[in-house]
Short mmCIF file of N, CA, C and O in Angstrom, two decimals:
data_model
loop_
_atom_site.label_atom_id
_atom_site.label_comp_id
_atom_site.label_asym_id
_atom_site.label_seq_id
_atom_site.Cartn_x
_atom_site.Cartn_y
_atom_site.Cartn_z
N MET R 1 5.07 21.07 -13.95
CA MET R 1 5.90 20.43 -14.73
C MET R 1 5.40 19.81 -16.08
O MET R 1 4.52 19.49 -15.93
N ALA R 2 6.14 20.20 -17.24
CA ALA R 2 5.37 19.31 -18.24
C ALA R 2 5.83 17.95 -18.34
O ALA R 2 6.92 17.49 -17.85
N ALA R 3 4.98 17.37 -18.85
CA ALA R 3 5.13 15.76 -18.92
C ALA R 3 6.19 15.18 -20.35
O ALA R 3 5.83 16.03 -21.59
N ILE R 4 6.88 14.66 -19.98
CA ILE R 4 7.99 14.04 -21.17
C ILE R 4 7.19 12.52 -21.46
O ILE R 4 6.84 11.76 -20.66
N SER R 5 6.86 12.58 -22.79
CA SER R 5 6.80 11.25 -23.47
C SER R 5 8.07 10.13 -23.43
O SER R 5 9.25 10.43 -23.87
N VAL R 6 8.17 8.83 -22.87
CA VAL R 6 9.11 8.17 -22.79
C VAL R 6 8.33 6.64 -23.24
O VAL R 6 7.24 6.28 -23.54
N SER R 7 9.29 5.71 -23.52
CA SER R 7 8.60 4.46 -24.48
C SER R 7 9.71 3.43 -23.74
O SER R 7 10.57 3.46 -23.29
N THR R 8 9.06 2.00 -23.89
CA THR R 8 9.62 0.82 -23.69
C THR R 8 8.94 -0.13 -24.40
O THR R 8 7.88 -0.13 -25.13
N SER R 9 9.54 -1.38 -23.81
CA SER R 9 9.09 -2.30 -24.86
C SER R 9 8.53 -3.53 -23.66
O SER R 9 9.29 -4.01 -23.30
N LEU R 10 7.52 -4.43 -24.08
CA LEU R 10 6.96 -5.26 -23.01
C LEU R 10 6.51 -6.63 -23.88
O LEU R 10 6.16 -6.10 -25.32
N ASP R 11 6.98 -7.66 -23.34
CA ASP R 11 6.54 -8.84 -24.12
C ASP R 11 4.88 -8.82 -24.20
O ASP R 11 4.11 -8.18 -23.22
N GLU R 12 4.46 -9.68 -24.80
CA GLU R 12 2.57 -9.57 -25.08
C GLU R 12 2.02 -9.94 -23.76
O GLU R 12 1.12 -8.84 -23.26
N ALA R 13 2.67 -11.00 -23.26
CA ALA R 13 1.86 -11.13 -21.79
C ALA R 13 2.22 -9.99 -20.65
O ALA R 13 1.12 -9.71 -19.87
N ASP R 14 3.20 -9.31 -20.42
CA ASP R 14 3.17 -8.04 -19.69
C ASP R 14 2.59 -7.03 -20.12
O ASP R 14 1.87 -6.39 -19.41
N ALA R 15 2.59 -6.88 -21.39
CA ALA R 15 1.57 -5.72 -21.90
C ALA R 15 0.16 -5.74 -21.49
O ALA R 15 -0.65 -5.00 -21.18
N LYS R 16 -0.33 -7.10 -21.68
CA LYS R 16 -1.83 -7.29 -21.63
C LYS R 16 -2.08 -7.22 -20.05
O LYS R 16 -3.05 -6.80 -19.56
N ARG R 17 -1.15 -7.93 -19.09
CA ARG R 17 -1.32 -7.58 -17.90
C ARG R 17 -1.12 -5.94 -17.45
O ARG R 17 -2.05 -6.02 -16.48
N LEU R 18 -0.33 -5.58 -17.72
CA LEU R 18 -0.45 -4.17 -17.67
C LEU R 18 -1.73 -3.16 -17.85
O LEU R 18 -2.18 -2.55 -17.32
N ARG R 19 -2.30 -3.60 -19.03
CA ARG R 19 -3.67 -3.06 -19.66
C ARG R 19 -4.59 -3.57 -18.70
O ARG R 19 -5.66 -2.65 -18.31
N LEU R 20 -4.71 -4.58 -18.40
CA LEU R 20 -5.90 -5.41 -17.48
C LEU R 20 -5.64 -4.63 -15.94
O LEU R 20 -6.62 -4.08 -15.30
N LEU R 21 -4.38 -4.42 -15.45
CA LEU R 21 -4.20 -3.81 -14.22
C LEU R 21 -4.73 -2.39 -14.23
O LEU R 21 -5.17 -1.81 -13.30
N ALA R 22 -4.38 -1.63 -15.36
CA ALA R 22 -4.51 -0.34 -15.33
C ALA R 22 -6.02 -0.13 -15.67
O ALA R 22 -6.63 0.60 -14.68
N ASP R 23 -6.88 -1.09 -16.37
CA ASP R 23 -8.39 -0.92 -16.43
C ASP R 23 -9.03 -1.22 -15.00
O ASP R 23 -9.96 -0.99 -14.60
N ASN R 24 -8.45 -2.43 -14.28
CA ASN R 24 -9.04 -2.65 -13.23
C ASN R 24 -9.03 -1.28 -12.15
O ASN R 24 -9.86 -1.25 -11.24
N GLU R 25 -7.84 -0.55 -12.07
CA GLU R 25 -7.66 0.36 -11.44
C GLU R 25 -8.25 1.87 -11.85
O GLU R 25 -8.14 2.83 -11.22
N HIS R 26 -9.23 1.45 -13.05
CA HIS R 26 -9.67 2.87 -13.42
C HIS R 26 -8.48 3.92 -14.02
O HIS R 26 -9.34 4.82 -13.54
N ARG R 27 -7.40 3.24 -14.17
CA ARG R 27 -6.32 4.30 -14.65
C ARG R 27 -5.69 4.00 -16.06
O ARG R 27 -6.22 3.22 -16.81
N SER R 28 -5.39 5.06 -16.67
CA SER R 28 -4.51 4.99 -17.82
C SER R 28 -3.51 4.25 -17.77
O SER R 28 -2.97 4.09 -16.71
N VAL R 29 -2.98 3.49 -19.20
CA VAL R 29 -1.78 2.62 -18.84
C VAL R 29 -0.59 3.70 -18.48
O VAL R 29 0.21 3.50 -17.78
N SER R 30 -0.44 4.96 -19.21
CA SER R 30 0.40 5.81 -18.97
C SER R 30 0.47 6.32 -17.55
O SER R 30 1.53 6.34 -16.76
N ASN R 31 -0.86 6.56 -16.91
CA ASN R 31 -0.66 6.96 -15.47
C ASN R 31 -0.37 5.94 -14.34
O ASN R 31 0.53 6.05 -13.76
N PHE R 32 -0.82 4.73 -15.08
CA PHE R 32 -0.59 3.49 -14.03
C PHE R 32 0.97 3.32 -14.47
O PHE R 32 2.07 3.16 -13.05
N ILE R 33 1.67 3.50 -15.37
CA ILE R 33 3.30 3.14 -15.58
C ILE R 33 3.83 4.40 -14.67
O ILE R 33 4.98 4.37 -14.06
N ALA R 34 3.38 5.59 -15.08
CA ALA R 34 4.28 7.02 -14.36
C ALA R 34 3.86 6.32 -12.75
O ALA R 34 4.98 7.05 -12.40
N ASN R 35 2.68 6.12 -12.24
CA ASN R 35 2.96 5.94 -10.62
C ASN R 35 3.78 4.74 -10.65
O ASN R 35 4.46 4.87 -9.27
N ALA R 36 3.97 3.73 -11.31
CA ALA R 36 4.63 2.49 -10.89
C ALA R 36 5.98 2.95 -11.00
O ALA R 36 7.15 2.51 -9.94
N VAL R 37 6.80 3.78 -11.88
CA VAL R 37 7.97 4.34 -11.96
C VAL R 37 8.16 5.49 -10.69
O VAL R 37 9.06 5.12 -10.25
N ALA R 38 7.45 6.03 -10.59
CA ALA R 38 7.75 7.20 -9.26
C ALA R 38 7.96 6.15 -8.13
O ALA R 38 8.94 6.45 -7.05
N VAL R 39 6.97 5.34 -7.86
CA VAL R 39 7.36 4.14 -6.66
C VAL R 39 8.63 3.51 -6.48
O VAL R 39 9.53 3.79 -5.58
N TYR R 40 8.88 2.80 -7.63
CA TYR R 40 10.05 2.14 -8.04
C TYR R 40 11.50 3.15 -7.96
O TYR R 40 12.03 2.26 -7.26
N ALA R 41 10.92 4.04 -8.32
CA ALA R 41 12.41 4.80 -8.49
C ALA R 41 13.11 5.47 -7.17
O ALA R 41 14.26 5.73 -6.74
N ASP R 42 12.15 5.49 -6.10
CA ASP R 42 12.38 5.84 -4.89
C ASP R 42 12.48 4.81 -4.03
O ASP R 42 13.35 5.24 -3.11
N LEU R 43 12.67 3.26 -4.37
CA LEU R 43 13.21 2.59 -3.42
C LEU R 43 15.04 2.26 -3.66
O LEU R 43 15.37 2.78 -4.83
N PRO R 44 15.52 2.05 -2.28
CA PRO R 44 16.94 1.92 -2.61
C PRO R 44 17.65 0.72 -3.65
O PRO R 44 16.55 -0.12 -4.21
N LYS R 45 18.11 1.14 -4.66
CA LYS R 45 18.63 0.07 -5.44
C LYS R 45 18.82 -1.39 -5.13
O LYS R 45 18.11 -2.16 -5.54
N GLU R 46 19.57 -1.60 -3.80
CA GLU R 46 19.31 -2.71 -3.52
C GLU R 46 17.90 -3.82 -3.30
O GLU R 46 18.12 -5.14 -3.57
N LEU R 47 17.16 -2.85 -2.62
CA LEU R 47 15.92 -3.50 -2.73
C LEU R 47 15.22 -3.52 -4.21
O LEU R 47 14.49 -4.44 -4.02
N ARG R 48 15.12 -2.66 -5.06
CA ARG R 48 14.57 -3.03 -6.03
C ARG R 48 15.42 -4.24 -6.65
O ARG R 48 14.93 -5.14 -7.46
N ASP R 49 16.67 -4.70 -6.87
CA ASP R 49 17.33 -5.82 -7.58
C ASP R 49 16.87 -6.76 -6.65
O ASP R 49 16.95 -7.96 -7.36
N SER R 50 16.95 -6.89 -5.48
CA SER R 50 16.44 -7.99 -4.84
C SER R 50 14.81 -8.42 -5.14
O SER R 50 14.36 -9.89 -5.20
N LEU R 51 13.80 -7.24 -5.35
CA LEU R 51 12.53 -7.68 -5.54
C LEU R 51 12.45 -8.00 -7.19
O LEU R 51 11.76 -9.15 -7.08
N LEU R 52 13.46 -7.60 -7.91
CA LEU R 52 13.23 -8.22 -9.56
C LEU R 52 13.91 -9.88 -9.25
O LEU R 52 13.47 -10.24 -9.82
N GLU R 53 14.83 -10.17 -8.53
CA GLU R 53 15.52 -11.48 -8.05
C GLU R 53 14.27 -12.39 -7.92
O GLU R 53 14.27 -13.50 -8.38
N LEU R 54 13.51 -12.05 -6.63
CA LEU R 54 12.60 -12.63 -5.97
C LEU R 54 11.26 -12.78 -6.93
O LEU R 54 11.23 -14.13 -7.12
N ARG R 55 11.15 -12.20 -7.94
CA ARG R 55 10.18 -12.15 -9.06
C ARG R 55 10.47 -12.92 -9.92
O ARG R 55 9.21 -13.72 -10.15
N VAL R 56 11.71 -13.49 -10.58
CA VAL R 56 11.80 -14.36 -11.49
C VAL R 56 12.23 -15.61 -10.86
O VAL R 56 12.80 -16.30 -11.56
N ASP R 57 12.70 -15.83 -9.49
CA ASP R 57 12.76 -16.91 -8.78
C ASP R 57 11.58 -18.17 -9.31
O ASP R 57 10.64 -17.97 -9.80
N GLU R 58 12.30 -19.45 -9.19
CA GLU R 58 11.20 -20.80 -9.71
C GLU R 58 10.23 -20.76 -8.83
O GLU R 58 9.14 -21.33 -8.80
N ASP R 59 10.54 -20.28 -7.57
CA ASP R 59 9.16 -20.50 -6.22
C ASP R 59 8.93 -18.77 -6.00
O ASP R 59 9.71 -18.31 -5.41
N PRO R 60 8.00 -18.54 -6.75
CA PRO R 60 6.67 -17.56 -6.69
C PRO R 60 6.29 -17.08 -5.09
O PRO R 60 5.99 -15.89 -5.09
N SER R 61 6.32 -18.06 -4.45
CA SER R 61 5.81 -17.82 -2.76
C SER R 61 6.51 -17.02 -1.97
O SER R 61 5.94 -16.11 -1.05
N THR R 62 7.95 -16.96 -2.62
CA THR R 62 8.82 -16.19 -1.65
C THR R 62 8.52 -14.83 -1.98
O THR R 62 8.34 -13.98 -1.17
N PHE R 63 8.45 -14.33 -3.40
CA PHE R 63 7.87 -13.15 -3.68
C PHE R 63 6.40 -12.60 -3.25
O PHE R 63 6.29 -11.45 -2.53
N GLN R 64 5.48 -13.71 -3.44
CA GLN R 64 3.80 -13.31 -2.81
C GLN R 64 4.44 -13.15 -1.33
O GLN R 64 3.63 -12.28 -0.80
N ARG R 65 5.25 -13.95 -0.64
CA ARG R 65 5.37 -13.94 0.91
C ARG R 65 5.93 -12.53 1.12
O ARG R 65 5.38 -11.43 2.05
N VAL R 66 7.10 -11.83 0.65
CA VAL R 66 7.55 -10.87 0.87
C VAL R 66 6.84 -9.43 0.50
O VAL R 66 6.52 -8.88 1.36
N THR R 67 5.90 -9.65 -0.62
CA THR R 67 4.78 -8.43 -0.85
C THR R 67 3.81 -8.08 0.14
O THR R 67 3.20 -7.13 0.38
N ARG R 68 3.26 -9.79 0.85
CA ARG R 68 2.50 -9.44 1.91
C ARG R 68 2.90 -8.78 3.01
O ARG R 68 2.38 -8.00 3.77
N GLU R 69 4.18 -9.07 3.40
CA GLU R 69 4.70 -8.18 4.34
C GLU R 69 4.96 -6.94 4.20
O GLU R 69 4.71 -6.08 5.17
N ILE R 70 5.60 -6.57 3.03
CA ILE R 70 5.64 -5.08 2.75
C ILE R 70 3.93 -4.34 2.75
O ILE R 70 4.05 -3.38 3.17
N SER R 71 3.07 -5.14 2.32
CA SER R 71 1.66 -4.59 2.47
C SER R 71 1.29 -4.61 3.90
O SER R 71 0.57 -3.54 4.11
N ALA R 72 1.59 -5.35 4.90
CA ALA R 72 1.31 -5.14 6.04
C ALA R 72 2.05 -3.84 6.68
O ALA R 72 1.66 -3.57 7.61
N LEU R 73 3.42 -3.88 6.49
CA LEU R 73 4.07 -2.70 7.12
C LEU R 73 3.45 -1.38 6.37
O LEU R 73 3.13 -0.35 7.33
N VAL R 74 2.76 -1.40 5.06
CA VAL R 74 2.37 -0.42 4.50
C VAL R 74 1.07 0.23 5.16
O VAL R 74 0.76 1.42 6.10
N ALA R 75 0.11 -0.78 5.74
CA ALA R 75 -0.93 -0.72 6.47
C ALA R 75 -0.84 0.10 7.95
O ALA R 75 -1.55 0.43 8.05
N ARG R 76 0.16 -0.86 8.44
CA ARG R 76 0.26 -0.13 9.66
C ARG R 76 0.79 1.29 9.57
O ARG R 76 0.68 2.05 10.63
N ALA R 77 1.40 1.26 8.63
CA ALA R 77 2.20 2.85 8.37
C ALA R 77 1.17 3.83 8.51
O ALA R 77 0.86 4.80 8.96
N LYS R 78 0.32 3.77 7.56
CA LYS R 78 -1.26 4.55 7.08
C LYS R 78 -2.02 4.34 8.34
O LYS R 78 -2.60 5.58 9.03
N PHE R 79 -2.15 3.30 9.34
CA PHE R 79 -2.80 3.33 10.66
C PHE R 79 -2.32 4.34 11.52
O PHE R 79 -2.84 5.12 12.05
N ASP R 80 -1.18 4.23 11.65
CA ASP R 80 -0.26 5.00 12.79
C ASP R 80 -0.41 6.71 12.09
O ASP R 80 -0.72 7.51 13.06
N MET R 81 -0.38 6.73 10.82
CA MET R 81 -0.48 8.13 10.45
C MET R 81 -1.92 8.75 10.55
O MET R 81 -2.15 9.92 11.21
N ALA R 82 -2.91 8.14 10.61
CA ALA R 82 -4.46 8.18 10.87
C ALA R 82 -4.67 8.62 12.21
O ALA R 82 -5.24 9.38 12.60
N VAL R 83 -4.23 7.64 13.10
CA VAL R 83 -4.20 7.60 14.33
C VAL R 83 -3.66 9.32 15.05
O VAL R 83 -4.06 9.78 15.55
N GLN R 84 -2.32 9.71 14.12
CA GLN R 84 -1.83 10.68 14.71
C GLN R 84 -2.73 11.75 14.34
O GLN R 84 -2.67 12.84 15.05
N ARG R 85 -2.91 11.71 13.16
CA ARG R 85 -3.96 13.04 12.44
C ARG R 85 -5.42 13.26 13.58
O ARG R 85 -5.74 14.13 13.88
N LEU R 86 -5.63 11.93 14.12
CA LEU R 86 -6.67 11.85 15.01
C LEU R 86 -6.55 12.76 16.54
O LEU R 86 -7.02 13.19 16.91
N ALA R 87 -5.19 12.51 16.50
CA ALA R 87 -4.92 12.56 17.99
C ALA R 87 -4.10 14.02 17.83
O ALA R 87 -4.55 14.89 18.56
N ASP R 88 -3.85 14.47 17.13
CA ASP R 88 -3.50 16.06 16.50
C ASP R 88 -4.99 16.95 16.68
O ASP R 88 -4.70 17.98 17.01
N GLN R 89 -5.72 16.01 16.19
CA GLN R 89 -7.13 17.07 15.74
C GLN R 89 -7.84 16.68 17.30
O GLN R 89 -9.14 17.54 17.24
N LYS R 90 -7.22 16.10 18.48
CA LYS R 90 -7.93 16.04 19.86
C LYS R 90 -9.43 15.06 19.58
O LYS R 90 -10.01 15.54 20.32
N LEU R 91 -9.25 14.27 18.57
CA LEU R 91 -10.74 13.25 18.46
C LEU R 91 -10.48 11.91 19.04
O LEU R 91 -11.29 11.58 18.81
N ILE R 92 -9.49 11.59 19.77
CA ILE R 92 -9.12 10.73 20.36
C ILE R 92 -9.65 10.81 21.95
O ILE R 92 -8.89 11.37 22.74
N PRO R 93 -10.87 9.73 22.13
CA PRO R 93 -11.18 10.31 23.30
C PRO R 93 -10.08 9.35 24.47
O PRO R 93 -9.33 8.93 24.24
N ASP R 94 -10.34 10.03 26.11
CA ASP R 94 -9.02 9.71 27.05
C ASP R 94 -10.15 8.40 27.22
O ASP R 94 -11.22 8.31 27.80
N ILE R 95 -9.65 7.53 27.45
CA ILE R 95 -10.20 5.93 27.98
C ILE R 95 -9.06 5.50 29.09
O ILE R 95 -7.84 5.16 28.61
N CYS R 96 -9.59 5.13 29.81
CA CYS R 96 -8.85 4.48 30.92
C CYS R 96 -8.27 3.23 30.54
O CYS R 96 -8.76 2.38 29.72
N ASP R 97 -7.16 2.46 31.50
CA ASP R 97 -6.47 1.73 31.00
C ASP R 97 -7.24 0.49 31.36
O ASP R 97 -7.19 -0.75 30.53
N ASP R 98 -8.12 0.39 32.31
CA ASP R 98 -9.05 -0.81 32.33
C ASP R 98 -10.44 -1.03 31.99
O ASP R 98 -11.33 -1.54 32.14
N ALA R 99 -10.49 -0.33 30.62
CA ALA R 99 -11.81 -0.45 29.82
C ALA R 99 -12.11 -1.78 29.43
O ALA R 99 -11.10 -2.38 29.44
N THR R 100 -13.31 -1.57 29.42
CA THR R 100 -13.66 -3.19 28.79
C THR R 100 -13.83 -3.19 27.49
O THR R 100 -13.65 -2.13 26.87
N ASP R 101 -13.69 -4.40 26.83
CA ASP R 101 -14.02 -4.47 25.45
C ASP R 101 -15.15 -3.84 24.78
O ASP R 101 -15.54 -2.79 23.78
N LEU R 102 -16.39 -3.79 25.49
CA LEU R 102 -17.64 -3.20 25.30
C LEU R 102 -17.59 -1.65 25.59
O LEU R 102 -18.11 -0.91 24.32
N GLU R 103 -16.70 -0.99 26.40
CA GLU R 103 -16.40 0.27 26.20
C GLU R 103 -15.64 0.85 25.30
O GLU R 103 -15.78 1.99 24.73
N LEU R 104 -14.56 0.01 24.76
CA LEU R 104 -13.75 0.30 23.89
C LEU R 104 -14.46 0.76 22.60
O LEU R 104 -14.69 1.32 21.67
N LEU R 105 -15.36 -0.72 22.13
CA LEU R 105 -16.46 -0.62 21.18
C LEU R 105 -17.28 0.62 21.25
O LEU R 105 -17.49 1.21 19.99
N ASP R 106 -17.88 1.01 22.07
CA ASP R 106 -18.69 2.40 22.41
C ASP R 106 -17.99 3.54 22.05
O ASP R 106 -18.25 4.40 20.92
N HIS R 107 -16.38 3.60 22.43
CA HIS R 107 -15.52 4.67 21.80
C HIS R 107 -15.46 4.59 20.32
O HIS R 107 -15.73 5.76 19.66
N ALA R 108 -15.11 3.64 19.81
CA ALA R 108 -14.70 3.49 18.72
C ALA R 108 -15.99 3.68 17.52
O ALA R 108 -16.01 4.09 16.69
N SER R 109 -17.36 3.16 18.16
CA SER R 109 -18.35 3.46 17.14
C SER R 109 -18.91 4.97 17.52
O SER R 109 -19.00 5.69 16.41
N ARG R 110 -18.61 5.73 18.68
CA ARG R 110 -18.84 7.06 18.71
C ARG R 110 -17.69 8.06 17.15
O ARG R 110 -18.27 8.75 16.74
N LEU R 111 -16.36 7.17 17.56
CA LEU R 111 -15.59 8.11 16.51
C LEU R 111 -15.90 8.00 15.18
O LEU R 111 -16.10 8.90 14.20
N CYS R 112 -16.35 6.52 14.71
CA CYS R 112 -17.10 6.49 13.38
C CYS R 112 -18.25 7.22 13.05
O CYS R 112 -18.27 7.44 11.82
N ARG R 113 -19.14 7.36 13.97
CA ARG R 113 -20.41 8.11 13.39
C ARG R 113 -20.06 9.72 13.61
O ARG R 113 -20.83 10.19 12.97
N ASN R 114 -19.11 10.37 14.31
CA ASN R 114 -18.62 11.65 14.01
C ASN R 114 -18.00 11.95 13.07
O ASN R 114 -17.70 13.00 12.63
N ARG R 115 -17.50 11.39 12.00
CA ARG R 115 -16.83 11.31 10.92
C ARG R 115 -17.46 12.48 10.24
O ARG R 115 -18.49 12.76 9.28
#
């Protein structure tokens, strides 16, 4: 699909922050914006509106708490997907229910070494 150029206007502070974030992530500003739009557009409208409301609220701690909770949910989903991929490849060993912590650590170490 061919790329189409679009434009927007940002205040100076947001433009500076955008450039810094893109630079820190080793992305172009265009790539950063394209990825942000792709994710944002897939969120339900009610969630987008609520996040924007929380972001401009006088107490930024609420927005920060919500984004930490979202990050934890995403991390858990990624972990579950990785576990499923390992299970699908039959790479997770059978471990008895009464395994000791040391036995679990040995299994985990073997999985990491065999990557």
